[in-house]
């Protein structure tokens, strides 16, 4: 697989909405990406096929900020990777409340050897669970724990409870609930309008408002273990990416290698490519200058559950 600047720029276009450019008509497509990069659509189509066929891109999916929804998204953190993603992946159909599983390897200091601490590798996994409340989460976790045979070593549960709830009205909730099941690469606003019995111009206007309010967004799921010759690392920083992105872009080294970024509960994820492991060391040095408490991960992956369902009470639709 070719992973040159063209392929990297194609991947960057799936950061949507990006900054102030959040027009619905500007969402990623083969022809829009080709126009932006000044290349032929055939080139974009070929590179996208390579990115998918290599396994680097696992999928593209719409998500929503759960502060606007009647349910909550919980991230259950487990301090191991080997086996966890496969166990969850193999049981996706049985657990429609699991949205995705995320995994990776952290570089952390060995505090047991302080002050001469060495950097050691620590594996982690995170299972994103959709639940109505804390009680509902506990019931769902019992089902998940059963497939492990033994209770998994859970190191924490994160959610977005710090946000002020901003529940959507019935019409917007119906629209968002439908968008969550759409494929971003093939979504048709005309087909959706017909299915929801909403005029096209009304639906387009409401979707634009949802984008303006940062209710919906799309993400690319990656598996950096799959693509040969591609080295990608993630940086985890506590806080919203809106606060950290300007500081990262000030660094030429970091801005040239930045691919994607997103919020993960109370943390920000910044995804970079690296030419080699030496570049990861340099990346670690650069981000530490910005935030000493940042964590660098590699061998990252994220698997979406194609069977996920989002509960919405009948009274709200």
PDB file of C-alpha atoms in Angstrom:
ATOM      1  CA  UNK A   1       0.000   0.000   0.000  1.00  0.00           C
ATOM      2  CA  UNK A   2       1.191   3.502  -0.843  1.00  0.00           C
ATOM      3  CA  UNK A   3       0.959   5.830   2.154  1.00  0.00           C
ATOM      4  CA  UNK A   4       2.401   9.028   0.749  1.00  0.00           C
ATOM      5  CA  UNK A   5       1.224  12.611   1.198  1.00  0.00           C
ATOM      6  CA  UNK A   6      -1.754  12.043  -1.125  1.00  0.00           C
ATOM      7  CA  UNK A   7      -2.983   9.083   0.942  1.00  0.00           C
ATOM      8  CA  UNK A   8      -2.389  10.974   4.179  1.00  0.00           C
ATOM      9  CA  UNK A   9      -4.318  13.991   2.893  1.00  0.00           C
ATOM     10  CA  UNK A  10      -7.197  11.760   1.852  1.00  0.00           C
ATOM     11  CA  UNK A  11      -7.294  10.370   5.384  1.00  0.00           C
ATOM     12  CA  UNK A  12      -7.225  13.916   6.802  1.00  0.00           C
ATOM     13  CA  UNK A  13     -10.363  14.811   4.818  1.00  0.00           C
ATOM     14  CA  UNK A  14     -12.337  12.410   6.992  1.00  0.00           C
ATOM     15  CA  UNK A  15     -11.853  14.770   9.923  1.00  0.00           C
ATOM     16  CA  UNK A  16     -15.350  16.187   9.494  1.00  0.00           C
ATOM     17  CA  UNK A  17     -16.592  18.640  10.487  1.00  0.00           C
ATOM     18  CA  UNK A  18     -13.152  20.227  10.583  1.00  0.00           C
ATOM     19  CA  UNK A  19     -12.714  23.625  12.218  1.00  0.00           C
ATOM     20  CA  UNK A  20     -15.191  26.146  10.856  1.00  0.00           C
ATOM     21  CA  UNK A  21     -15.814  24.148   7.680  1.00  0.00           C
ATOM     22  CA  UNK A  22     -18.904  22.280   8.770  1.00  0.00           C
ATOM     23  CA  UNK A  23     -21.230  22.679   5.805  1.00  0.00           C
ATOM     24  CA  UNK A  24     -23.210  19.549   5.025  1.00  0.00           C
ATOM     25  CA  UNK A  25     -22.425  19.989   1.343  1.00  0.00           C
ATOM     26  CA  UNK A  26     -18.717  19.871   2.213  1.00  0.00           C
ATOM     27  CA  UNK A  27     -18.717  16.403   3.762  1.00  0.00           C
ATOM     28  CA  UNK A  28     -16.063  14.005   2.378  1.00  0.00           C
ATOM     29  CA  UNK A  29     -16.702  12.265  -0.946  1.00  0.00           C
ATOM     30  CA  UNK A  30     -14.455  11.000  -3.720  1.00  0.00           C
ATOM     31  CA  UNK A  31     -15.137  14.007  -5.945  1.00  0.00           C
ATOM     32  CA  UNK A  32     -14.844  16.639  -3.211  1.00  0.00           C
ATOM     33  CA  UNK A  33     -11.557  15.156  -1.976  1.00  0.00           C
ATOM     34  CA  UNK A  34     -10.216  15.001  -5.548  1.00  0.00           C
ATOM     35  CA  UNK A  35     -11.146  18.641  -6.102  1.00  0.00           C
ATOM     36  CA  UNK A  36      -9.532  19.747  -2.822  1.00  0.00           C
ATOM     37  CA  UNK A  37      -6.311  17.843  -3.534  1.00  0.00           C
ATOM     38  CA  UNK A  38      -6.261  18.706  -7.246  1.00  0.00           C
ATOM     39  CA  UNK A  39      -6.007  15.080  -8.312  1.00  0.00           C
ATOM     40  CA  UNK A  40      -8.194  12.899 -10.519  1.00  0.00           C
ATOM     41  CA  UNK A  41     -11.124  11.138  -8.788  1.00  0.00           C
ATOM     42  CA  UNK A  42      -9.688   7.806  -9.993  1.00  0.00           C
ATOM     43  CA  UNK A  43      -6.607   8.469  -7.853  1.00  0.00           C
ATOM     44  CA  UNK A  44      -8.747   9.103  -4.767  1.00  0.00           C
ATOM     45  CA  UNK A  45     -10.891   6.049  -5.442  1.00  0.00           C
ATOM     46  CA  UNK A  46      -7.793   3.839  -5.873  1.00  0.00           C
ATOM     47  CA  UNK A  47      -6.092   5.154  -2.737  1.00  0.00           C
ATOM     48  CA  UNK A  48      -9.263   4.731  -0.690  1.00  0.00           C
ATOM     49  CA  UNK A  49      -9.526   1.140  -1.882  1.00  0.00           C
ATOM     50  CA  UNK A  50      -5.920   0.549  -0.806  1.00  0.00           C
ATOM     51  CA  UNK A  51      -6.570   2.108   2.610  1.00  0.00           C
ATOM     52  CA  UNK A  52      -9.598  -0.138   3.147  1.00  0.00           C
ATOM     53  CA  UNK A  53      -8.091  -3.302   1.619  1.00  0.00           C
ATOM     54  CA  UNK A  54      -4.933  -2.968   3.719  1.00  0.00           C
ATOM     55  CA  UNK A  55      -7.034  -2.977   6.887  1.00  0.00           C
ATOM     56  CA  UNK A  56      -5.729   0.424   7.984  1.00  0.00           C
ATOM     57  CA  UNK A  57      -9.236   1.897   7.647  1.00  0.00           C
ATOM     58  CA  UNK A  58     -11.746  -0.370   9.356  1.00  0.00           C
ATOM     59  CA  UNK A  59     -14.707   1.840   8.531  1.00  0.00           C
ATOM     60  CA  UNK A  60     -16.233   5.302   8.588  1.00  0.00           C
ATOM     61  CA  UNK A  61     -19.139   6.018  10.918  1.00  0.00           C
ATOM     62  CA  UNK A  62     -21.390   8.823  12.141  1.00  0.00           C
ATOM     63  CA  UNK A  63     -21.366   9.538  15.869  1.00  0.00           C
ATOM     64  CA  UNK A  64     -23.245  11.942  18.093  1.00  0.00           C
ATOM     65  CA  UNK A  65     -22.367  13.824  21.255  1.00  0.00           C
ATOM     66  CA  UNK A  66     -24.308  11.918  23.910  1.00  0.00           C
ATOM     67  CA  UNK A  67     -25.020  15.118  25.843  1.00  0.00           C
ATOM     68  CA  UNK A  68     -27.843  15.616  23.323  1.00  0.00           C
ATOM     69  CA  UNK A  69     -29.206  12.070  23.572  1.00  0.00           C
ATOM     70  CA  UNK A  70     -31.472  10.209  26.038  1.00  0.00           C
ATOM     71  CA  UNK A  71     -28.690   7.632  26.546  1.00  0.00           C
ATOM     72  CA  UNK A  72     -25.079   7.835  27.718  1.00  0.00           C
ATOM     73  CA  UNK A  73     -21.833   6.538  26.230  1.00  0.00           C
ATOM     74  CA  UNK A  74     -19.551   4.825  28.752  1.00  0.00           C
ATOM     75  CA  UNK A  75     -15.919   3.878  28.128  1.00  0.00           C
ATOM     76  CA  UNK A  76     -14.927   0.795  30.143  1.00  0.00           C
ATOM     77  CA  UNK A  77     -11.134   0.702  30.390  1.00  0.00           C
ATOM     78  CA  UNK A  78      -9.325  -2.638  30.684  1.00  0.00           C
ATOM     79  CA  UNK A  79      -5.552  -2.832  31.180  1.00  0.00           C
ATOM     80  CA  UNK A  80      -4.848  -5.466  28.551  1.00  0.00           C
ATOM     81  CA  UNK A  81      -5.179  -5.738  24.793  1.00  0.00           C
ATOM     82  CA  UNK A  82      -4.349  -9.256  23.656  1.00  0.00           C
ATOM     83  CA  UNK A  83      -7.545 -11.170  23.216  1.00  0.00           C
ATOM     84  CA  UNK A  84      -9.916  -8.436  24.384  1.00  0.00           C
ATOM     85  CA  UNK A  85     -10.656  -6.927  20.977  1.00  0.00           C
ATOM     86  CA  UNK A  86     -11.079 -10.387  19.406  1.00  0.00           C
ATOM     87  CA  UNK A  87     -13.398 -11.573  22.175  1.00  0.00           C
ATOM     88  CA  UNK A  88     -15.569  -8.468  21.825  1.00  0.00           C
ATOM     89  CA  UNK A  89     -15.347  -8.503  18.015  1.00  0.00           C
ATOM     90  CA  UNK A  90     -16.495 -12.138  17.877  1.00  0.00           C
ATOM     91  CA  UNK A  91     -19.526 -11.306  20.061  1.00  0.00           C
ATOM     92  CA  UNK A  92     -20.602  -8.001  18.503  1.00  0.00           C
ATOM     93  CA  UNK A  93     -23.906  -9.445  17.286  1.00  0.00           C
ATOM     94  CA  UNK A  94     -24.772 -10.636  20.800  1.00  0.00           C
ATOM     95  CA  UNK A  95     -24.103  -7.203  22.293  1.00  0.00           C
ATOM     96  CA  UNK A  96     -25.861  -4.457  20.288  1.00  0.00           C
ATOM     97  CA  UNK A  97     -25.207  -2.076  23.195  1.00  0.00           C
ATOM     98  CA  UNK A  98     -21.446  -2.169  22.475  1.00  0.00           C
ATOM     99  CA  UNK A  99     -20.651   0.639  20.050  1.00  0.00           C
ATOM    100  CA  UNK A 100     -16.982  -0.199  19.463  1.00  0.00           C
ATOM    101  CA  UNK A 101     -13.804  -1.479  21.058  1.00  0.00           C
ATOM    102  CA  UNK A 102     -10.610   0.604  21.083  1.00  0.00           C
ATOM    103  CA  UNK A 103      -7.159  -0.753  21.908  1.00  0.00           C
ATOM    104  CA  UNK A 104      -3.529   0.281  21.919  1.00  0.00           C
ATOM    105  CA  UNK A 105      -0.184   0.293  23.713  1.00  0.00           C
ATOM    106  CA  UNK A 106       0.917   3.103  26.013  1.00  0.00           C
ATOM    107  CA  UNK A 107       4.436   4.366  26.688  1.00  0.00           C
ATOM    108  CA  UNK A 108       4.584   5.058  30.444  1.00  0.00           C
ATOM    109  CA  UNK A 109       7.297   5.422  33.069  1.00  0.00           C
ATOM    110  CA  UNK A 110       8.049   2.472  35.342  1.00  0.00           C
ATOM    111  CA  UNK A 111       7.367   4.166  38.669  1.00  0.00           C
ATOM    112  CA  UNK A 112       8.700   1.133  40.555  1.00  0.00           C
ATOM    113  CA  UNK A 113      12.168   2.105  39.361  1.00  0.00           C
ATOM    114  CA  UNK A 114      11.914   5.781  40.316  1.00  0.00           C
ATOM    115  CA  UNK A 115      13.926   8.032  39.952  1.00  0.00           C
ATOM    116  CA  UNK A 116      15.749   6.030  37.259  1.00  0.00           C
ATOM    117  CA  UNK A 117      12.480   5.083  35.608  1.00  0.00           C
ATOM    118  CA  UNK A 118      12.534   3.410  32.224  1.00  0.00           C
ATOM    119  CA  UNK A 119       9.747   3.720  29.686  1.00  0.00           C
ATOM    120  CA  UNK A 120       7.661   0.564  29.562  1.00  0.00           C
ATOM    121  CA  UNK A 121       4.803  -0.614  27.354  1.00  0.00           C
ATOM    122  CA  UNK A 122       1.340  -1.060  28.862  1.00  0.00           C
ATOM    123  CA  UNK A 123      -1.537  -2.461  26.839  1.00  0.00           C
ATOM    124  CA  UNK A 124      -5.074  -1.138  27.218  1.00  0.00           C
ATOM    125  CA  UNK A 125      -8.535  -1.665  25.765  1.00  0.00           C
ATOM    126  CA  UNK A 126     -11.674   0.432  25.972  1.00  0.00           C
ATOM    127  CA  UNK A 127     -15.178  -0.878  25.353  1.00  0.00           C
ATOM    128  CA  UNK A 128     -17.711   1.816  24.412  1.00  0.00           C
ATOM    129  CA  UNK A 129     -21.098   0.845  25.863  1.00  0.00           C
ATOM    130  CA  UNK A 130     -24.403   2.592  25.201  1.00  0.00           C
ATOM    131  CA  UNK A 131     -26.636   2.591  28.297  1.00  0.00           C
ATOM    132  CA  UNK A 132     -29.514   4.624  29.656  1.00  0.00           C
ATOM    133  CA  UNK A 133     -27.902   5.210  33.056  1.00  0.00           C
ATOM    134  CA  UNK A 134     -25.423   3.779  35.593  1.00  0.00           C
ATOM    135  CA  UNK A 135     -27.814   1.006  36.640  1.00  0.00           C
ATOM    136  CA  UNK A 136     -28.340  -0.048  33.025  1.00  0.00           C
ATOM    137  CA  UNK A 137     -24.548  -0.052  32.532  1.00  0.00           C
ATOM    138  CA  UNK A 138     -24.067  -2.485  35.435  1.00  0.00           C
ATOM    139  CA  UNK A 139     -26.558  -4.917  33.906  1.00  0.00           C
ATOM    140  CA  UNK A 140     -24.865  -4.741  30.515  1.00  0.00           C
ATOM    141  CA  UNK A 141     -21.430  -5.199  32.077  1.00  0.00           C
ATOM    142  CA  UNK A 142     -22.561  -8.454  33.672  1.00  0.00           C
ATOM    143  CA  UNK A 143     -23.270  -9.845  30.206  1.00  0.00           C
ATOM    144  CA  UNK A 144     -19.890  -8.638  28.899  1.00  0.00           C
ATOM    145  CA  UNK A 145     -17.979 -10.075  31.853  1.00  0.00           C
ATOM    146  CA  UNK A 146     -19.570 -13.483  31.257  1.00  0.00           C
ATOM    147  CA  UNK A 147     -17.842 -13.912  27.881  1.00  0.00           C
ATOM    148  CA  UNK A 148     -14.405 -13.433  29.448  1.00  0.00           C
ATOM    149  CA  UNK A 149     -14.852 -16.421  31.749  1.00  0.00           C
ATOM    150  CA  UNK A 150     -13.224 -14.423  34.518  1.00  0.00           C
ATOM    151  CA  UNK A 151     -13.916 -10.862  35.566  1.00  0.00           C
ATOM    152  CA  UNK A 152     -11.839  -8.516  33.348  1.00  0.00           C
ATOM    153  CA  UNK A 153      -9.371  -6.226  35.072  1.00  0.00           C
ATOM    154  CA  UNK A 154     -11.341  -2.979  34.757  1.00  0.00           C
ATOM    155  CA  UNK A 155      -9.225   0.054  35.616  1.00  0.00           C
ATOM    156  CA  UNK A 156     -11.924   2.674  35.191  1.00  0.00           C
ATOM    157  CA  UNK A 157     -15.190   3.763  33.614  1.00  0.00           C
ATOM    158  CA  UNK A 158     -15.396   7.106  31.832  1.00  0.00           C
ATOM    159  CA  UNK A 159     -18.428   8.986  30.596  1.00  0.00           C
ATOM    160  CA  UNK A 160     -19.355  12.500  29.543  1.00  0.00           C
ATOM    161  CA  UNK A 161     -21.429  13.284  32.632  1.00  0.00           C
ATOM    162  CA  UNK A 162     -19.500  16.533  33.143  1.00  0.00           C
ATOM    163  CA  UNK A 163     -21.347  18.027  30.176  1.00  0.00           C
ATOM    164  CA  UNK A 164     -24.608  19.894  30.613  1.00  0.00           C
ATOM    165  CA  UNK A 165     -27.485  17.874  29.112  1.00  0.00           C
ATOM    166  CA  UNK A 166     -28.958  19.491  26.002  1.00  0.00           C
ATOM    167  CA  UNK A 167     -31.592  16.964  24.951  1.00  0.00           C
ATOM    168  CA  UNK A 168     -32.810  17.350  21.370  1.00  0.00           C
ATOM    169  CA  UNK A 169     -36.425  17.920  20.404  1.00  0.00           C
ATOM    170  CA  UNK A 170     -38.397  15.039  18.861  1.00  0.00           C
ATOM    171  CA  UNK A 171     -37.755  15.921  15.223  1.00  0.00           C
ATOM    172  CA  UNK A 172     -34.011  16.421  15.623  1.00  0.00           C
ATOM    173  CA  UNK A 173     -33.742  13.291  17.751  1.00  0.00           C
ATOM    174  CA  UNK A 174     -35.454  11.313  15.000  1.00  0.00           C
ATOM    175  CA  UNK A 175     -33.036  12.731  12.417  1.00  0.00           C
ATOM    176  CA  UNK A 176     -29.934  12.016  14.502  1.00  0.00           C
ATOM    177  CA  UNK A 177     -31.133   8.511  15.328  1.00  0.00           C
ATOM    178  CA  UNK A 178     -31.462   7.808  11.598  1.00  0.00           C
ATOM    179  CA  UNK A 179     -28.076   9.359  10.749  1.00  0.00           C
ATOM    180  CA  UNK A 180     -26.338   7.069  13.264  1.00  0.00           C
ATOM    181  CA  UNK A 181     -27.274   4.076  11.107  1.00  0.00           C
ATOM    182  CA  UNK A 182     -26.230   5.681   7.807  1.00  0.00           C
ATOM    183  CA  UNK A 183     -22.999   4.942   5.935  1.00  0.00           C
ATOM    184  CA  UNK A 184     -21.259   8.344   5.551  1.00  0.00           C
ATOM    185  CA  UNK A 185     -19.850   7.287   2.176  1.00  0.00           C
ATOM    186  CA  UNK A 186     -23.241   6.449   0.668  1.00  0.00           C
ATOM    187  CA  UNK A 187     -25.712   8.544   2.675  1.00  0.00           C
ATOM    188  CA  UNK A 188     -28.438  10.157   0.543  1.00  0.00           C
ATOM    189  CA  UNK A 189     -30.338  13.065   2.027  1.00  0.00           C
ATOM    190  CA  UNK A 190     -33.131  12.540  -0.516  1.00  0.00           C
ATOM    191  CA  UNK A 191     -33.599   8.904   0.530  1.00  0.00           C
ATOM    192  CA  UNK A 192     -33.516   9.869   4.199  1.00  0.00           C
ATOM    193  CA  UNK A 193     -36.072  12.632   3.674  1.00  0.00           C
ATOM    194  CA  UNK A 194     -38.401  10.149   2.001  1.00  0.00           C
ATOM    195  CA  UNK A 195     -37.959   7.571   4.767  1.00  0.00           C
ATOM    196  CA  UNK A 196     -38.582  10.125   7.537  1.00  0.00           C
ATOM    197  CA  UNK A 197     -41.363  11.887   5.597  1.00  0.00           C
ATOM    198  CA  UNK A 198     -39.596  15.250   5.989  1.00  0.00           C
ATOM    199  CA  UNK A 199     -39.188  17.754   3.114  1.00  0.00           C
ATOM    200  CA  UNK A 200     -35.650  17.664   1.697  1.00  0.00           C
ATOM    201  CA  UNK A 201     -34.993  21.373   2.292  1.00  0.00           C
ATOM    202  CA  UNK A 202     -36.208  21.047   5.902  1.00  0.00           C
ATOM    203  CA  UNK A 203     -34.009  18.017   6.522  1.00  0.00           C
ATOM    204  CA  UNK A 204     -30.975  19.709   4.987  1.00  0.00           C
ATOM    205  CA  UNK A 205     -31.520  22.811   7.135  1.00  0.00           C
ATOM    206  CA  UNK A 206     -31.924  20.796  10.318  1.00  0.00           C
ATOM    207  CA  UNK A 207     -28.830  18.682   9.605  1.00  0.00           C
ATOM    208  CA  UNK A 208     -26.832  21.868   9.061  1.00  0.00           C
ATOM    209  CA  UNK A 209     -28.051  23.166  12.444  1.00  0.00           C
ATOM    210  CA  UNK A 210     -26.993  19.887  14.066  1.00  0.00           C
ATOM    211  CA  UNK A 211     -23.530  20.347  12.562  1.00  0.00           C
ATOM    212  CA  UNK A 212     -23.346  23.945  13.741  1.00  0.00           C
ATOM    213  CA  UNK A 213     -24.215  22.813  17.272  1.00  0.00           C
ATOM    214  CA  UNK A 214     -21.578  20.008  17.077  1.00  0.00           C
ATOM    215  CA  UNK A 215     -24.203  17.324  17.661  1.00  0.00           C
ATOM    216  CA  UNK A 216     -23.054  14.971  14.887  1.00  0.00           C
ATOM    217  CA  UNK A 217     -19.672  14.155  13.385  1.00  0.00           C
ATOM    218  CA  UNK A 218     -17.978  11.292  11.589  1.00  0.00           C
ATOM    219  CA  UNK A 219     -14.871   9.320  12.461  1.00  0.00           C
ATOM    220  CA  UNK A 220     -12.564   6.899  10.697  1.00  0.00           C
ATOM    221  CA  UNK A 221     -11.805   3.675  12.552  1.00  0.00           C
ATOM    222  CA  UNK A 222      -8.199   2.608  12.089  1.00  0.00           C
ATOM    223  CA  UNK A 223      -6.220  -0.531  12.835  1.00  0.00           C
ATOM    224  CA  UNK A 224      -2.567   0.482  12.703  1.00  0.00           C
ATOM    225  CA  UNK A 225      -1.453  -3.137  13.144  1.00  0.00           C
ATOM    226  CA  UNK A 226      -2.747  -4.157   9.723  1.00  0.00           C
ATOM    227  CA  UNK A 227      -1.043  -1.937   7.153  1.00  0.00           C
ATOM    228  CA  UNK A 228       2.565  -2.944   6.493  1.00  0.00           C
ATOM    229  CA  UNK A 229       5.078  -0.118   6.443  1.00  0.00           C
ATOM    230  CA  UNK A 230       2.704   2.363   8.109  1.00  0.00           C
ATOM    231  CA  UNK A 231       3.553   3.597  11.590  1.00  0.00           C
ATOM    232  CA  UNK A 232       0.893   5.647  13.362  1.00  0.00           C
ATOM    233  CA  UNK A 233       0.898   6.894  16.948  1.00  0.00           C
ATOM    234  CA  UNK A 234      -1.742   8.618  19.051  1.00  0.00           C
ATOM    235  CA  UNK A 235      -1.267  11.243  21.731  1.00  0.00           C
ATOM    236  CA  UNK A 236      -3.710  11.363  24.638  1.00  0.00           C
ATOM    237  CA  UNK A 237      -4.092  14.658  26.503  1.00  0.00           C
ATOM    238  CA  UNK A 238      -6.618  15.459  29.209  1.00  0.00           C
ATOM    239  CA  UNK A 239      -9.033  18.124  28.036  1.00  0.00           C
ATOM    240  CA  UNK A 240     -10.967  19.138  24.918  1.00  0.00           C
ATOM    241  CA  UNK A 241      -9.091  19.069  21.593  1.00  0.00           C
ATOM    242  CA  UNK A 242     -10.300  22.616  20.854  1.00  0.00           C
ATOM    243  CA  UNK A 243      -7.955  23.780  23.631  1.00  0.00           C
ATOM    244  CA  UNK A 244      -4.927  21.738  22.537  1.00  0.00           C
ATOM    245  CA  UNK A 245      -5.128  21.802  18.732  1.00  0.00           C
ATOM    246  CA  UNK A 246      -3.833  25.401  18.301  1.00  0.00           C
ATOM    247  CA  UNK A 247      -0.787  24.567  20.428  1.00  0.00           C
ATOM    248  CA  UNK A 248      -0.059  21.397  18.438  1.00  0.00           C
ATOM    249  CA  UNK A 249      -0.364  23.235  15.117  1.00  0.00           C
ATOM    250  CA  UNK A 250       2.292  25.727  16.251  1.00  0.00           C
ATOM    251  CA  UNK A 251       4.850  22.904  16.145  1.00  0.00           C
ATOM    252  CA  UNK A 252       6.043  22.328  12.565  1.00  0.00           C
ATOM    253  CA  UNK A 253       7.095  18.769  13.406  1.00  0.00           C
ATOM    254  CA  UNK A 254       3.672  17.904  14.835  1.00  0.00           C
ATOM    255  CA  UNK A 255       1.503  19.807  12.350  1.00  0.00           C
ATOM    256  CA  UNK A 256       3.188  18.100   9.372  1.00  0.00           C
ATOM    257  CA  UNK A 257       2.447  14.656  10.837  1.00  0.00           C
ATOM    258  CA  UNK A 258      -1.022  15.267  12.298  1.00  0.00           C
ATOM    259  CA  UNK A 259      -3.695  13.157  10.602  1.00  0.00           C
ATOM    260  CA  UNK A 260      -6.828  13.208  12.749  1.00  0.00           C
ATOM    261  CA  UNK A 261      -8.051  14.320  16.149  1.00  0.00           C
ATOM    262  CA  UNK A 262     -11.089  13.655  18.334  1.00  0.00           C
ATOM    263  CA  UNK A 263     -12.441  13.820  21.857  1.00  0.00           C
ATOM    264  CA  UNK A 264     -12.588  10.680  23.965  1.00  0.00           C
ATOM    265  CA  UNK A 265     -14.659  11.416  27.075  1.00  0.00           C
ATOM    266  CA  UNK A 266     -12.526  13.844  29.132  1.00  0.00           C
ATOM    267  CA  UNK A 267      -9.458  13.299  26.905  1.00  0.00           C
ATOM    268  CA  UNK A 268      -8.289  14.414  23.452  1.00  0.00           C
ATOM    269  CA  UNK A 269      -6.811  12.007  20.908  1.00  0.00           C
ATOM    270  CA  UNK A 270      -4.376  13.316  18.280  1.00  0.00           C
ATOM    271  CA  UNK A 271      -3.377  10.786  15.613  1.00  0.00           C
ATOM    272  CA  UNK A 272       0.003  11.194  13.865  1.00  0.00           C
ATOM    273  CA  UNK A 273       1.961   9.234  11.307  1.00  0.00           C
ATOM    274  CA  UNK A 274       5.650   8.568  11.896  1.00  0.00           C
ATOM    275  CA  UNK A 275       8.413   7.592   9.480  1.00  0.00           C
ATOM    276  CA  UNK A 276      10.041   5.259  12.024  1.00  0.00           C
ATOM    277  CA  UNK A 277      10.296   4.597  15.755  1.00  0.00           C
ATOM    278  CA  UNK A 278      12.847   7.356  16.080  1.00  0.00           C
ATOM    279  CA  UNK A 279      10.173   9.770  14.861  1.00  0.00           C
ATOM    280  CA  UNK A 280       7.867   8.489  17.626  1.00  0.00           C
ATOM    281  CA  UNK A 281      10.571   9.374  20.156  1.00  0.00           C
ATOM    282  CA  UNK A 282      10.798  12.849  18.622  1.00  0.00           C
ATOM    283  CA  UNK A 283       7.007  13.124  18.660  1.00  0.00           C
ATOM    284  CA  UNK A 284       6.976  12.201  22.358  1.00  0.00           C
ATOM    285  CA  UNK A 285       9.520  14.927  23.056  1.00  0.00           C
ATOM    286  CA  UNK A 286       7.499  17.539  21.174  1.00  0.00           C
ATOM    287  CA  UNK A 287       4.160  16.789  22.811  1.00  0.00           C
ATOM    288  CA  UNK A 288       5.762  16.659  26.247  1.00  0.00           C
ATOM    289  CA  UNK A 289       6.839  20.264  25.728  1.00  0.00           C
ATOM    290  CA  UNK A 290       3.168  21.140  25.208  1.00  0.00           C
ATOM    291  CA  UNK A 291       1.748  18.968  27.979  1.00  0.00           C
ATOM    292  CA  UNK A 292       4.110  16.983  30.260  1.00  0.00           C
ATOM    293  CA  UNK A 293       1.222  14.734  31.307  1.00  0.00           C
ATOM    294  CA  UNK A 294       0.450  13.564  27.758  1.00  0.00           C
ATOM    295  CA  UNK A 295       0.594   9.873  26.836  1.00  0.00           C
ATOM    296  CA  UNK A 296       1.808   8.409  23.547  1.00  0.00           C
ATOM    297  CA  UNK A 297       0.267   5.195  22.216  1.00  0.00           C
ATOM    298  CA  UNK A 298       0.922   3.011  19.199  1.00  0.00           C
ATOM    299  CA  UNK A 299      -0.375  -0.280  17.774  1.00  0.00           C
ATOM    300  CA  UNK A 300      -3.771   1.404  18.034  1.00  0.00           C
ATOM    301  CA  UNK A 301      -7.034   0.094  16.667  1.00  0.00           C
ATOM    302  CA  UNK A 302     -10.773   0.695  16.771  1.00  0.00           C
ATOM    303  CA  UNK A 303     -13.442  -1.784  15.678  1.00  0.00           C
ATOM    304  CA  UNK A 304     -16.998  -0.564  15.150  1.00  0.00           C
ATOM    305  CA  UNK A 305     -19.912  -2.843  15.973  1.00  0.00           C
ATOM    306  CA  UNK A 306     -22.082  -3.111  12.829  1.00  0.00           C
ATOM    307  CA  UNK A 307     -24.961  -4.392  14.998  1.00  0.00           C
ATOM    308  CA  UNK A 308     -25.034  -1.481  17.467  1.00  0.00           C
ATOM    309  CA  UNK A 309     -28.445  -0.061  18.346  1.00  0.00           C
ATOM    310  CA  UNK A 310     -29.167   3.251  20.040  1.00  0.00           C
ATOM    311  CA  UNK A 311     -32.103   3.141  22.498  1.00  0.00           C
ATOM    312  CA  UNK A 312     -34.640   5.917  22.157  1.00  0.00           C
ATOM    313  CA  UNK A 313     -37.834   5.793  24.253  1.00  0.00           C
ATOM    314  CA  UNK A 314     -41.002   5.700  22.147  1.00  0.00           C
ATOM    315  CA  UNK A 315     -42.265   8.790  23.940  1.00  0.00           C
ATOM    316  CA  UNK A 316     -39.346  10.782  22.513  1.00  0.00           C
ATOM    317  CA  UNK A 317     -39.933   9.913  18.860  1.00  0.00           C
TER     318      UNK A 317
END
